PDB file of C-alpha atoms in Angstrom:
ATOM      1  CA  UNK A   1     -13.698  -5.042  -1.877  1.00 52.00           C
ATOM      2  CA  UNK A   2     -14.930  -3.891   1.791  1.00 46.00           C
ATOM      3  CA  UNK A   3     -12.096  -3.366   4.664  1.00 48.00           C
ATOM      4  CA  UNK A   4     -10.039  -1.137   2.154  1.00 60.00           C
ATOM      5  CA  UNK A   5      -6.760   0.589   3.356  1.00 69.00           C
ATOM      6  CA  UNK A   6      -5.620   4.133   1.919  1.00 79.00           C
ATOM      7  CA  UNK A   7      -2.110   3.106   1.255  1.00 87.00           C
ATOM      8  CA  UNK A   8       0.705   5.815   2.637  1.00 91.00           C
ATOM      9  CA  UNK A   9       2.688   5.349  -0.771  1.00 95.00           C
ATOM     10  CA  UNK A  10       0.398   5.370  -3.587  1.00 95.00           C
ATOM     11  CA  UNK A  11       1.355   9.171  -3.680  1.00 95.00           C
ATOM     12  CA  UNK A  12       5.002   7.765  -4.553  1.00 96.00           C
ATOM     13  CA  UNK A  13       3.608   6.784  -7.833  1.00 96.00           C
ATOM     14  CA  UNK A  14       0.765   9.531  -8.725  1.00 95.00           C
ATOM     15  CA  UNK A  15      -2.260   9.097  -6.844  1.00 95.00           C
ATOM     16  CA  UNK A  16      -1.943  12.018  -4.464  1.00 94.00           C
ATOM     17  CA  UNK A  17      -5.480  12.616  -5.054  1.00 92.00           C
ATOM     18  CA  UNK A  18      -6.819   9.239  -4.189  1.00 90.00           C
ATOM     19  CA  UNK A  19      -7.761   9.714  -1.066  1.00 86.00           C
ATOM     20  CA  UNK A  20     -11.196   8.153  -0.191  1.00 89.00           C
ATOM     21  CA  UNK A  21     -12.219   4.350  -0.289  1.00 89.00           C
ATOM     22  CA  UNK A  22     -14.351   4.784  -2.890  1.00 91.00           C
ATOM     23  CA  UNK A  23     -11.801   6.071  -5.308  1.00 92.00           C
ATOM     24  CA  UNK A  24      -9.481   3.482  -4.161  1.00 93.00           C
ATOM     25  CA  UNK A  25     -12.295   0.714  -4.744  1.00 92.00           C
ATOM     26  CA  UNK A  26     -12.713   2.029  -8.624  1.00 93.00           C
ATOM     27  CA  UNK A  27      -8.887   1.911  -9.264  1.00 94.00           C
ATOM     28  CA  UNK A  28      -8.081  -1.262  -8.155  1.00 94.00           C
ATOM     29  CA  UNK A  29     -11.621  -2.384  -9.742  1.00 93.00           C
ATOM     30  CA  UNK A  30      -9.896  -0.767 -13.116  1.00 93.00           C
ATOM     31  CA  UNK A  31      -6.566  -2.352 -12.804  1.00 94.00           C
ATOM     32  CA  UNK A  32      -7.677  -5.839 -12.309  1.00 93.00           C
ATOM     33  CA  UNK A  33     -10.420  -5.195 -15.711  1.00 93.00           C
ATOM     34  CA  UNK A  34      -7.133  -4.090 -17.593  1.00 94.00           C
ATOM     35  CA  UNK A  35      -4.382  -5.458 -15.893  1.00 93.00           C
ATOM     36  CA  UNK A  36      -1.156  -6.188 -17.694  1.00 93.00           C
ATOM     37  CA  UNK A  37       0.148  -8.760 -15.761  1.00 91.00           C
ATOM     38  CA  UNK A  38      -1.712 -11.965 -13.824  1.00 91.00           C
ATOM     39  CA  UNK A  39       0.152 -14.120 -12.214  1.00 91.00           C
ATOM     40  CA  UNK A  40      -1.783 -17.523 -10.634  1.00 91.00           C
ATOM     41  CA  UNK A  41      -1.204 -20.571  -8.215  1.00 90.00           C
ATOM     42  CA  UNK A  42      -3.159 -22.894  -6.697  1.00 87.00           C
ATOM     43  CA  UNK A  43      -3.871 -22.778  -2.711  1.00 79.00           C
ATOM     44  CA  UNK A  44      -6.619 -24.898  -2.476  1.00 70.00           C
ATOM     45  CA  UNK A  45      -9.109 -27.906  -4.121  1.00 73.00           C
ATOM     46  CA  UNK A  46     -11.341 -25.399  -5.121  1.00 77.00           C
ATOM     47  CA  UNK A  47      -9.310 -21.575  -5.243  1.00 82.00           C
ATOM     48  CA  UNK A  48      -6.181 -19.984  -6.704  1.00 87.00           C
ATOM     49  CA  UNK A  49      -4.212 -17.022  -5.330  1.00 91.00           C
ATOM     50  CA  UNK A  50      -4.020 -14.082  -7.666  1.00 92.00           C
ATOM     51  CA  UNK A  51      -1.818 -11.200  -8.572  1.00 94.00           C
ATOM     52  CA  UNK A  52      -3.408  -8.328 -11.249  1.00 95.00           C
ATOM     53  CA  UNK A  53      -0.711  -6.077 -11.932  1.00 96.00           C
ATOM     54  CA  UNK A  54      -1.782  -2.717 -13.680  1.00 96.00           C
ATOM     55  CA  UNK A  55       1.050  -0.096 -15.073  1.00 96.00           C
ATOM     56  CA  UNK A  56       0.900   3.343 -15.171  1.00 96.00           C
ATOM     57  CA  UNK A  57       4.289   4.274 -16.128  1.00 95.00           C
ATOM     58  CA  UNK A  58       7.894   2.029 -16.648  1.00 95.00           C
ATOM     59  CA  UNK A  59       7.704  -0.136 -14.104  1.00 94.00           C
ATOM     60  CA  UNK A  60       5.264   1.223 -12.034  1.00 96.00           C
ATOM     61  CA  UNK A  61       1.873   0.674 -10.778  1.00 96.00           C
ATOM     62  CA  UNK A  62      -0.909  -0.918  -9.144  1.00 96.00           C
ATOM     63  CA  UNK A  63      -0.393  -4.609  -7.632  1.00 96.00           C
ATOM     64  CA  UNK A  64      -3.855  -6.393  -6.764  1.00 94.00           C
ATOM     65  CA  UNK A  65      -3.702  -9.360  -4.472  1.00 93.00           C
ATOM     66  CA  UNK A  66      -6.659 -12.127  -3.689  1.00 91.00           C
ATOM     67  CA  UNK A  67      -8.328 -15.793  -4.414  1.00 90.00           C
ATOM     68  CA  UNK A  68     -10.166 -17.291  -7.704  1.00 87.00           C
ATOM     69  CA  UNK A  69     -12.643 -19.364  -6.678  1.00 84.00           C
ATOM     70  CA  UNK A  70     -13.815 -22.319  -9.656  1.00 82.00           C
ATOM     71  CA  UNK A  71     -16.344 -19.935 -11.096  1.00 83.00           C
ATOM     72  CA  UNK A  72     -13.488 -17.483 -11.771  1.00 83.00           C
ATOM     73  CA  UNK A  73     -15.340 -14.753  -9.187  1.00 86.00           C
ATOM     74  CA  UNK A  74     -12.242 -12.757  -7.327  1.00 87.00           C
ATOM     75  CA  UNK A  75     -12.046 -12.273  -3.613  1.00 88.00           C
ATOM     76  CA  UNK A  76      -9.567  -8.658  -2.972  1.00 88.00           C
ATOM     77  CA  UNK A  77      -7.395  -9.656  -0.694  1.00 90.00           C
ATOM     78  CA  UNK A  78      -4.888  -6.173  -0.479  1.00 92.00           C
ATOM     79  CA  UNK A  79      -3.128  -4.166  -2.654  1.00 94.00           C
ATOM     80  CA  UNK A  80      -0.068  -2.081  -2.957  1.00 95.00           C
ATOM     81  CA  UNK A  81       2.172   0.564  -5.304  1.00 96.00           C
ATOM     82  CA  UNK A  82       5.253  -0.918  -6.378  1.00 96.00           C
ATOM     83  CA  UNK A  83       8.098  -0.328  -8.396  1.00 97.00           C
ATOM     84  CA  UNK A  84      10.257  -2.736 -10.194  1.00 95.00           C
ATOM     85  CA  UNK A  85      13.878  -2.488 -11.503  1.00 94.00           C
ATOM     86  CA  UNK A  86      15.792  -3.885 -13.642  1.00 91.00           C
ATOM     87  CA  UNK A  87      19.062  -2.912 -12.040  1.00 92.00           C
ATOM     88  CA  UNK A  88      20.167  -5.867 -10.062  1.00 92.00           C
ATOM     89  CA  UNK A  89      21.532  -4.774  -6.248  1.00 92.00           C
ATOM     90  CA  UNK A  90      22.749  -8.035  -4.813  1.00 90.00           C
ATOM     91  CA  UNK A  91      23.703 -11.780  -5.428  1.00 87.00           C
ATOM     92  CA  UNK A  92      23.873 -12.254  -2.095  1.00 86.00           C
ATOM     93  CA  UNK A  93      21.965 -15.178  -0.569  1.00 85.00           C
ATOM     94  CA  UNK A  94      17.789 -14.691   0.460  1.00 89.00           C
ATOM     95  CA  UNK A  95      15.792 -16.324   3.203  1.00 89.00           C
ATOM     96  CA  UNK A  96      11.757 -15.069   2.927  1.00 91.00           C
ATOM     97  CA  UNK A  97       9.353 -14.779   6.152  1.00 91.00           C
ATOM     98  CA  UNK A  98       5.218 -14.852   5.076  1.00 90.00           C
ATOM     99  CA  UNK A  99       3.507 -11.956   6.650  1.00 87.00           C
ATOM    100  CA  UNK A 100       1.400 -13.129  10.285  1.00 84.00           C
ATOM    101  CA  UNK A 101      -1.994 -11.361   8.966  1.00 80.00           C
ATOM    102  CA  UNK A 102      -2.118 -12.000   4.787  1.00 84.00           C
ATOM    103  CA  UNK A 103      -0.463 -13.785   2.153  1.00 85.00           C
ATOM    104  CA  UNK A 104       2.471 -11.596   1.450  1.00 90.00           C
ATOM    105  CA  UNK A 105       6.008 -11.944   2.130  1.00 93.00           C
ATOM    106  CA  UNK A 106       8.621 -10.307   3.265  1.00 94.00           C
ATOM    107  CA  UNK A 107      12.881 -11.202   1.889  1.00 93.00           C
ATOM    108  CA  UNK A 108      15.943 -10.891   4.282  1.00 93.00           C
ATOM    109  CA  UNK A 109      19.375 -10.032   2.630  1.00 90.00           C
ATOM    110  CA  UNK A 110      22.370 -10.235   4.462  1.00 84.00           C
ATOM    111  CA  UNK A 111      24.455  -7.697   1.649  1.00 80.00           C
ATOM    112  CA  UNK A 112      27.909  -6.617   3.490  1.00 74.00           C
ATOM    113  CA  UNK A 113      28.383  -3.334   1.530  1.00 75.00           C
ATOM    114  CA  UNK A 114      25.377  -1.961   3.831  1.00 76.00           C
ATOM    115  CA  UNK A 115      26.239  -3.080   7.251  1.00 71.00           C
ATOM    116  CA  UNK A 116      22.794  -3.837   8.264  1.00 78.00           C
ATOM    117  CA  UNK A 117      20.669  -6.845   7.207  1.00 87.00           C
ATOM    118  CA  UNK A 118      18.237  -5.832   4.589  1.00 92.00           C
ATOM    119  CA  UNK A 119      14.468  -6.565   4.800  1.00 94.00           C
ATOM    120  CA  UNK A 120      12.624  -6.025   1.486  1.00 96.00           C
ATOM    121  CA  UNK A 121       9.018  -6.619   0.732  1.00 96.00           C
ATOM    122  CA  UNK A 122       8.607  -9.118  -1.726  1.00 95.00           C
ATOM    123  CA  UNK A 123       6.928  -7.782  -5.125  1.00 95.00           C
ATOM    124  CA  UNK A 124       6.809 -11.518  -6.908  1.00 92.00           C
ATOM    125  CA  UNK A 125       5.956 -13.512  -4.144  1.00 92.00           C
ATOM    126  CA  UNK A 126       3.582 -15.760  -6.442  1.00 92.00           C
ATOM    127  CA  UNK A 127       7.037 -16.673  -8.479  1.00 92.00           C
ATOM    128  CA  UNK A 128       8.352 -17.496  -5.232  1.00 92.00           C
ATOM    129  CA  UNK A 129       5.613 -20.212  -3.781  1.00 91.00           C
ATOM    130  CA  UNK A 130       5.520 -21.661  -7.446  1.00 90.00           C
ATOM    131  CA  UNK A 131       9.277 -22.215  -6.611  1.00 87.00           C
ATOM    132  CA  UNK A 132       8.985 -23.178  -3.108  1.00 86.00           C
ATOM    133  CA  UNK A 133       6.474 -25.745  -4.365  1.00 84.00           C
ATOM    134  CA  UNK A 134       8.792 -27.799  -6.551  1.00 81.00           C
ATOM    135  CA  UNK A 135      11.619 -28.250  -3.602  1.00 77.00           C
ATOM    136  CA  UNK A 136      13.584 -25.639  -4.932  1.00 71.00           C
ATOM    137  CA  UNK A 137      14.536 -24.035  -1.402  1.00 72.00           C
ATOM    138  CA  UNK A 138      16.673 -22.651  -0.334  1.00 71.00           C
ATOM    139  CA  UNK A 139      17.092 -20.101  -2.823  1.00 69.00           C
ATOM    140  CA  UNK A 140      20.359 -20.301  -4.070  1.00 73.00           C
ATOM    141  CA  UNK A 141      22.161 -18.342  -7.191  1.00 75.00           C
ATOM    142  CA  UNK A 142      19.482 -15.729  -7.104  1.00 85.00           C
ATOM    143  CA  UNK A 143      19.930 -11.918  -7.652  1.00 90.00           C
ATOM    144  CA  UNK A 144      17.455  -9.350  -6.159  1.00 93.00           C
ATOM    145  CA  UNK A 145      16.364  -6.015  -7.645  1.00 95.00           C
ATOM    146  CA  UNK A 146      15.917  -3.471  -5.170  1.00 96.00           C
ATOM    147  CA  UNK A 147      13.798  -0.381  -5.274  1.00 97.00           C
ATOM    148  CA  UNK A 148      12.226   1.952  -3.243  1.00 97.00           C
ATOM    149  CA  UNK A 149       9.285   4.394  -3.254  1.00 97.00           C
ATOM    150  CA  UNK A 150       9.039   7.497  -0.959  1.00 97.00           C
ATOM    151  CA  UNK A 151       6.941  10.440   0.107  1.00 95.00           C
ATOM    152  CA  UNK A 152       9.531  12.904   1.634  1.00 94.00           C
ATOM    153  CA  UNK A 153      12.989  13.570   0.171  1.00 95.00           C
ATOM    154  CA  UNK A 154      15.389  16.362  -0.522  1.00 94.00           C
ATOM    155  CA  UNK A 155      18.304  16.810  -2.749  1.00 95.00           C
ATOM    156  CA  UNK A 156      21.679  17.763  -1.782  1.00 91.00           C
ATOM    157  CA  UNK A 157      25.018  18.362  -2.930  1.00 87.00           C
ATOM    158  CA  UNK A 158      27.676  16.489  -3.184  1.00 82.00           C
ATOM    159  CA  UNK A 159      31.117  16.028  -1.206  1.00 71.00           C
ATOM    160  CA  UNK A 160      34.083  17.883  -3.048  1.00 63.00           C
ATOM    161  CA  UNK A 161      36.442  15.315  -3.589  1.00 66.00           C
ATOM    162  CA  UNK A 162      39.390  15.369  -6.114  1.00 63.00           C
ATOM    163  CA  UNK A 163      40.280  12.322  -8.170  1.00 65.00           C
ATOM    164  CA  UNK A 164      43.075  11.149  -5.078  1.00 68.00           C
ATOM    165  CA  UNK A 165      40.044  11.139  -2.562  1.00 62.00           C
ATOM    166  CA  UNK A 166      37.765   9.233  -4.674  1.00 65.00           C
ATOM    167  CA  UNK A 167      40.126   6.650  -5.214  1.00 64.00           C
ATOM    168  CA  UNK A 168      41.556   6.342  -1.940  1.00 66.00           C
ATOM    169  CA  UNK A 169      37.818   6.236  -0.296  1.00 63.00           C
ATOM    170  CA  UNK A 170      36.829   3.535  -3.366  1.00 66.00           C
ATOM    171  CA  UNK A 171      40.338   1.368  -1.819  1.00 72.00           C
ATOM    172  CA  UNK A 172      38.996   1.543   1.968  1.00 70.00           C
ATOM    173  CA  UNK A 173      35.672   0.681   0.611  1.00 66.00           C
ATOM    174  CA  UNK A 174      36.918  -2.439  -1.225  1.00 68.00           C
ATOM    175  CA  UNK A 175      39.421  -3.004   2.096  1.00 70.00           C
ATOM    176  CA  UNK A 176      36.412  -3.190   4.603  1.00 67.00           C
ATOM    177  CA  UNK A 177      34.912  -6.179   2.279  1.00 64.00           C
ATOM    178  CA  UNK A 178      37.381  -8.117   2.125  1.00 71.00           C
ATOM    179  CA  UNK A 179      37.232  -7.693   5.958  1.00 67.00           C
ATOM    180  CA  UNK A 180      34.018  -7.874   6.533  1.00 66.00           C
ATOM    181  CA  UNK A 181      33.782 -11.405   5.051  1.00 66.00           C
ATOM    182  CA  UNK A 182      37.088 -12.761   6.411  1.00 68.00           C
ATOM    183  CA  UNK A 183      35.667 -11.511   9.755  1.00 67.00           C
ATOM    184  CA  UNK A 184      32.459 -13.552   8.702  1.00 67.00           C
ATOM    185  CA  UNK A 185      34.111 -16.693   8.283  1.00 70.00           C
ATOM    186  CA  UNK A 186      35.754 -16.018  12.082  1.00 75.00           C
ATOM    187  CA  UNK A 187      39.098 -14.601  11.333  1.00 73.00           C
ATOM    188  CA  UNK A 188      39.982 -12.788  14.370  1.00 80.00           C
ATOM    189  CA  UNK A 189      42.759 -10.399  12.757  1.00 77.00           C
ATOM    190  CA  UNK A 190      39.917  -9.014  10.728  1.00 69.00           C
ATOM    191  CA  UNK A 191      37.142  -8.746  13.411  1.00 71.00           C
ATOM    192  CA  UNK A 192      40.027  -6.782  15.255  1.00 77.00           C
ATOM    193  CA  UNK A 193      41.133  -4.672  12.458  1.00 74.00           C
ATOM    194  CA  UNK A 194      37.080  -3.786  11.720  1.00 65.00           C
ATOM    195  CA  UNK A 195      36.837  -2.965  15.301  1.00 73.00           C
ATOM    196  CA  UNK A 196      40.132  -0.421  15.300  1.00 74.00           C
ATOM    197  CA  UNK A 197      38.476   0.835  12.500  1.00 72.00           C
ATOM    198  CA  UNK A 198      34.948   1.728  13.683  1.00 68.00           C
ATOM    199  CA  UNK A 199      36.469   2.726  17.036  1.00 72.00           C
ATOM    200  CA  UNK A 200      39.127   5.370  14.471  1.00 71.00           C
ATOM    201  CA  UNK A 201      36.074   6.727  12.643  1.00 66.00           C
ATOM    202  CA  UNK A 202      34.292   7.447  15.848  1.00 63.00           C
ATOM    203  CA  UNK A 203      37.351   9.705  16.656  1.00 70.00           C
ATOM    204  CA  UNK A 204      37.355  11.195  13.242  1.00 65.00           C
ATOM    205  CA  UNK A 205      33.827  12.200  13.056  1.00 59.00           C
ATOM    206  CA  UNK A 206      33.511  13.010  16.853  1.00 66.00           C
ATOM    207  CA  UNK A 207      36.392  15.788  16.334  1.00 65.00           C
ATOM    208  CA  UNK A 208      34.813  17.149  12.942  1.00 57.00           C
ATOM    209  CA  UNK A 209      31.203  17.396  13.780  1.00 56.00           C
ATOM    210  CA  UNK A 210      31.797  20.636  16.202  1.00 57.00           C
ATOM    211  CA  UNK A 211      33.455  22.193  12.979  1.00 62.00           C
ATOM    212  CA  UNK A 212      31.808  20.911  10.005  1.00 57.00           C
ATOM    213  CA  UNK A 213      28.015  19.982   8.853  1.00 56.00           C
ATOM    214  CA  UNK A 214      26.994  16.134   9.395  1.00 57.00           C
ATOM    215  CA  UNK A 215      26.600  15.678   5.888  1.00 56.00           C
ATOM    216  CA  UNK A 216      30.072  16.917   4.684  1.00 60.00           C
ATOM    217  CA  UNK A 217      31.316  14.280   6.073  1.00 58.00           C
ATOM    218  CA  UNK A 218      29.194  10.952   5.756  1.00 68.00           C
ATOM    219  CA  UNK A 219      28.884  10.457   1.957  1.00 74.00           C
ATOM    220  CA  UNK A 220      25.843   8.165   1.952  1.00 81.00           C
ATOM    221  CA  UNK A 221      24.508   5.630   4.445  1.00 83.00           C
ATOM    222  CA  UNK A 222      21.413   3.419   4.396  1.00 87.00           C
ATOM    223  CA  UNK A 223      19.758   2.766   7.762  1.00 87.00           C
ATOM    224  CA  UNK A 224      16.551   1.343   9.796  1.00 89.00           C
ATOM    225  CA  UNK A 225      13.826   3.741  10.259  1.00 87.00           C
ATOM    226  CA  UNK A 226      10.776   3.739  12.017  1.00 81.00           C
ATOM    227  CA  UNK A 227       8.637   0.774  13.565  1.00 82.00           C
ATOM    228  CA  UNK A 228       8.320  -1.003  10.490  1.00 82.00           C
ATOM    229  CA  UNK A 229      11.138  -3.350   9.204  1.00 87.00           C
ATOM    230  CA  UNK A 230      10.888  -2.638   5.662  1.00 92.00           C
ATOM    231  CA  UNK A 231      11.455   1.125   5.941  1.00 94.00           C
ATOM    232  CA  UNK A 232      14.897   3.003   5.495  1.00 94.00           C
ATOM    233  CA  UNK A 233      16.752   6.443   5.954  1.00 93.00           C
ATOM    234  CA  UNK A 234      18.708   6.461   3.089  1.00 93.00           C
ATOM    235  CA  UNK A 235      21.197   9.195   1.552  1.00 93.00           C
ATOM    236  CA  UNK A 236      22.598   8.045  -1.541  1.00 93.00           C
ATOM    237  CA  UNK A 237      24.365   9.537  -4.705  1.00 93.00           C
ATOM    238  CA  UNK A 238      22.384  10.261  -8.038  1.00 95.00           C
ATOM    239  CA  UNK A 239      23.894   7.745 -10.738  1.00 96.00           C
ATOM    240  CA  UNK A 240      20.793   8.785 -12.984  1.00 96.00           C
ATOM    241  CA  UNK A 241      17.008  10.377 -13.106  1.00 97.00           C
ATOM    242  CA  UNK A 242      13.993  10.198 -15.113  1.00 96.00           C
ATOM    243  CA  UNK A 243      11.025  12.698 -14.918  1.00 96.00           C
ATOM    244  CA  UNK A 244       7.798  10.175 -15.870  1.00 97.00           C
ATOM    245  CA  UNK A 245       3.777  10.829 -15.453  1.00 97.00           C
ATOM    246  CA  UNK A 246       1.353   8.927 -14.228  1.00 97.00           C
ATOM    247  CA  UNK A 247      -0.569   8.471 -17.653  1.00 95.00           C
ATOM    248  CA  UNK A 248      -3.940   8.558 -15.391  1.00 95.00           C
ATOM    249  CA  UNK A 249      -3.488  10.987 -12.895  1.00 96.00           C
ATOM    250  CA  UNK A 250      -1.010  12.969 -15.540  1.00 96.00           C
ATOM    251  CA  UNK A 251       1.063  13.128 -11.899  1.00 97.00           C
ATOM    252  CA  UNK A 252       4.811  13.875 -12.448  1.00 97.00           C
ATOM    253  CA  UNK A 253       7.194  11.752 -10.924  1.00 97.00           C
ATOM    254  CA  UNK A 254      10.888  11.379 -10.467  1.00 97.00           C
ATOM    255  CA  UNK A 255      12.507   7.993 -11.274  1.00 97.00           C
ATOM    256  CA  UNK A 256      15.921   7.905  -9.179  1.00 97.00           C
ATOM    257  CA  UNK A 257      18.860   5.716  -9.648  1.00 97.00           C
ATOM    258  CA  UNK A 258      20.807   5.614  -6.368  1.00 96.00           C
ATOM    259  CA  UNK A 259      24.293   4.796  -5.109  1.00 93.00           C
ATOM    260  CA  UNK A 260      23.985   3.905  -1.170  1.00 90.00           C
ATOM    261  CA  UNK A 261      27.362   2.638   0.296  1.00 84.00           C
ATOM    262  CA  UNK A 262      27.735   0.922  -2.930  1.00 85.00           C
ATOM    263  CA  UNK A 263      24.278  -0.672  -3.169  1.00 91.00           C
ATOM    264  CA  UNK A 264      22.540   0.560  -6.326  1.00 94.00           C
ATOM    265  CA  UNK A 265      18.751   0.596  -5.860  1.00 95.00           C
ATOM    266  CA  UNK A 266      16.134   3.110  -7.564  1.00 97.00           C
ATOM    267  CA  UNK A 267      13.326   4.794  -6.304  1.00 97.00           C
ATOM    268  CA  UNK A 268      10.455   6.596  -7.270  1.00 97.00           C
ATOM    269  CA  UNK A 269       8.947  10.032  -5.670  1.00 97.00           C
ATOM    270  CA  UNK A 270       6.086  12.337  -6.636  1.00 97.00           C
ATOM    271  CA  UNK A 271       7.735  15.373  -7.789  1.00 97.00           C
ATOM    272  CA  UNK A 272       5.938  17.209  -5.314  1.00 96.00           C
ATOM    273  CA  UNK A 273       7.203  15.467  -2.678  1.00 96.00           C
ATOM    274  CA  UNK A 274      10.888  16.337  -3.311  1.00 96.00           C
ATOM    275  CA  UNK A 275      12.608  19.219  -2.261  1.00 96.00           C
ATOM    276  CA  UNK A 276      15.147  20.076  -4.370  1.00 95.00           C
ATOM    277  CA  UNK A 277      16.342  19.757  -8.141  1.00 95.00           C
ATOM    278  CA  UNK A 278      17.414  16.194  -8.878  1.00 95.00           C
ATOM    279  CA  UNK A 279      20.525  16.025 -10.839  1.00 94.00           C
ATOM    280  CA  UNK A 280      23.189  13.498 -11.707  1.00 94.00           C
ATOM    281  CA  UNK A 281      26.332  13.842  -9.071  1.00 91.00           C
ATOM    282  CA  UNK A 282      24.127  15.126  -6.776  1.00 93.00           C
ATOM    283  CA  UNK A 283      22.633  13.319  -3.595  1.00 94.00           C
ATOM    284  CA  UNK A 284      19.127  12.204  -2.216  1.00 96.00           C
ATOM    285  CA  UNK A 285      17.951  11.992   1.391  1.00 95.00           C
ATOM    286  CA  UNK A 286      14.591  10.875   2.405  1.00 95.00           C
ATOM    287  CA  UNK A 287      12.841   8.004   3.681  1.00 95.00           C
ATOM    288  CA  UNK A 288      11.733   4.373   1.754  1.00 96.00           C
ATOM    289  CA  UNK A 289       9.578   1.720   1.761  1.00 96.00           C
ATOM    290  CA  UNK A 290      11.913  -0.899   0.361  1.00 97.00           C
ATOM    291  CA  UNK A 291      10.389  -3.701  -2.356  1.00 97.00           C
ATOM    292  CA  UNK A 292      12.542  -6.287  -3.734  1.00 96.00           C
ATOM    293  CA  UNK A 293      12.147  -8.615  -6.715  1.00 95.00           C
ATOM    294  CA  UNK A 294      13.862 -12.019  -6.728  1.00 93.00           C
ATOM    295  CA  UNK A 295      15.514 -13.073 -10.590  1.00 91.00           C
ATOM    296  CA  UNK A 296      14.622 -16.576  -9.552  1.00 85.00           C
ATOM    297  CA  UNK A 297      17.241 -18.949 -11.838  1.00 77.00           C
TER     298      UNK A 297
END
């Protein structure tokens, strides 16, 4: 297992304290012995791609990626936390991209409720070749999981809105889709009414922000951040949490289920790396590396 990475968000799920190769070399070593998940396919006369998946708490852990050769000796190829839900965050349709330098893959979602295109690293990618390899692309009648993991984050409050506000901003919300995918299919009317729209809020917000704070006025948004594709700026509202240790570490962590511009996604941050006391109603702004998991048909 030579050529190991420290990976940034293994502190996302408990290991804050892993922090040298060789402890990294004894986990993953441990997580393949007693892994609770193996997932196999073959790539070649002689070898077979493998996934070890170890747990350490609900739908969390350790993923451990390489080749079998016939004498059942494993090559380490990489490895990486994840987190998988079992909320599901889109239907929408899925196109996947393999990585340039390993065998890992990466899952495009165009989801209108976001307004940008989502790029997701792919936690069953296995599931996927073993589909790709029977015809089965594209990938059609899917859903996708979405979930997150973070190092940095802070809790806020929420917008005061009475029950006439939240209705007339859930109305807008649902008016903008219908838009959105009229304006998709090339109906000028709507591309012109989005436009009048964007160009209206841009007033709005340009007038308000010498008066009031940035976030009393945007709700929640979910945007690109940083060099790498996969990683967001979110701020979302708190639909539920879960306080959960890592049963090795004894780490605590906080399991977050998230409302971003209508996308529901959760995420998972060391307690220690939040700011802030996460409650139900109130909001979360940090930083994600987004993971997806395809509910193949």
């Amino acid at each position: 297992m030579g050529g190991m990475k420290l990976h940034k968000y293994l502190r996302a799920i408990g290991f804050s304290q892993f922090d040298t190769r060789e402890k990294i070399r004894k986990l993953l070593k441990a997580s393949i012995i007693s892994s609770d998940y193996q997932n196999f396919i073959t790539n070649g006369e002689d070898t077979m791609l493998a996934n070890y998946r170890k747990e350490f708490f609900p739908g969390c852990g350790i993923s451990v990626c390489g080749e079998l050769d016939e004498n059942n000796n494993f090559s380490y190829d990489y490895y990486y936390p994840y987190l998988t839900s079992s909320t599901i965050s889109s239907y929408e349709d899925i196109s996947i991209e393999r990585h340039y330098d390993r065998e890992a893959y990466g899952g495009i979602c165009d989801d209108i409720r976001v307004g940008v295109t989502l790029i997701f690293y792919l936690e069953n990618m296995i599931d996927y070749l073993k589909f790709k390899n029977s015809g089965r692309l594209p990938i059609k009648e899917t859903s996708l999981c979405l979930s997150g993991l973070s190092v940095e984050g802070t809790i806020m409050m929420p917008i005061s809105k009475n029950k006439k506000q939240r209705e007339d901003s859930i109305r807008k919300t649902n008016n903008r889709y219908r838009l959105i995918q009229a304006a998709r299919r090339g109906d000028e009317k709507a591309i012109e009414s989005l436009t009048l729209d964007d160009m209206d809020t841009y007033s709005t917000i340009s007038k308000k922000i010498h008066k009031e704070d940035l976030f009393s006025i945007v709700d929640s948004y979910f945007m690109p951040y940083g060099m790498e594709c996969d990683q967001y700026s979110i701020l979302g509202e708190i639909l539920e949490c879960k306080e959960e240790e890592n049963k090795l570490t004894k780490e605590k962590i906080y399991k977050i289920l998230l409302n971003c511009n209508e996308l529901i996604l959760e995420i998972c941050i060391n307690k220690e790396d939040l700011y802030g006391q996460p409650m139900v109603g109130r909001r979360f702004k940090g930083q994600i590396w987004l993971q997806g998991y395809i509910n193949f048909p």
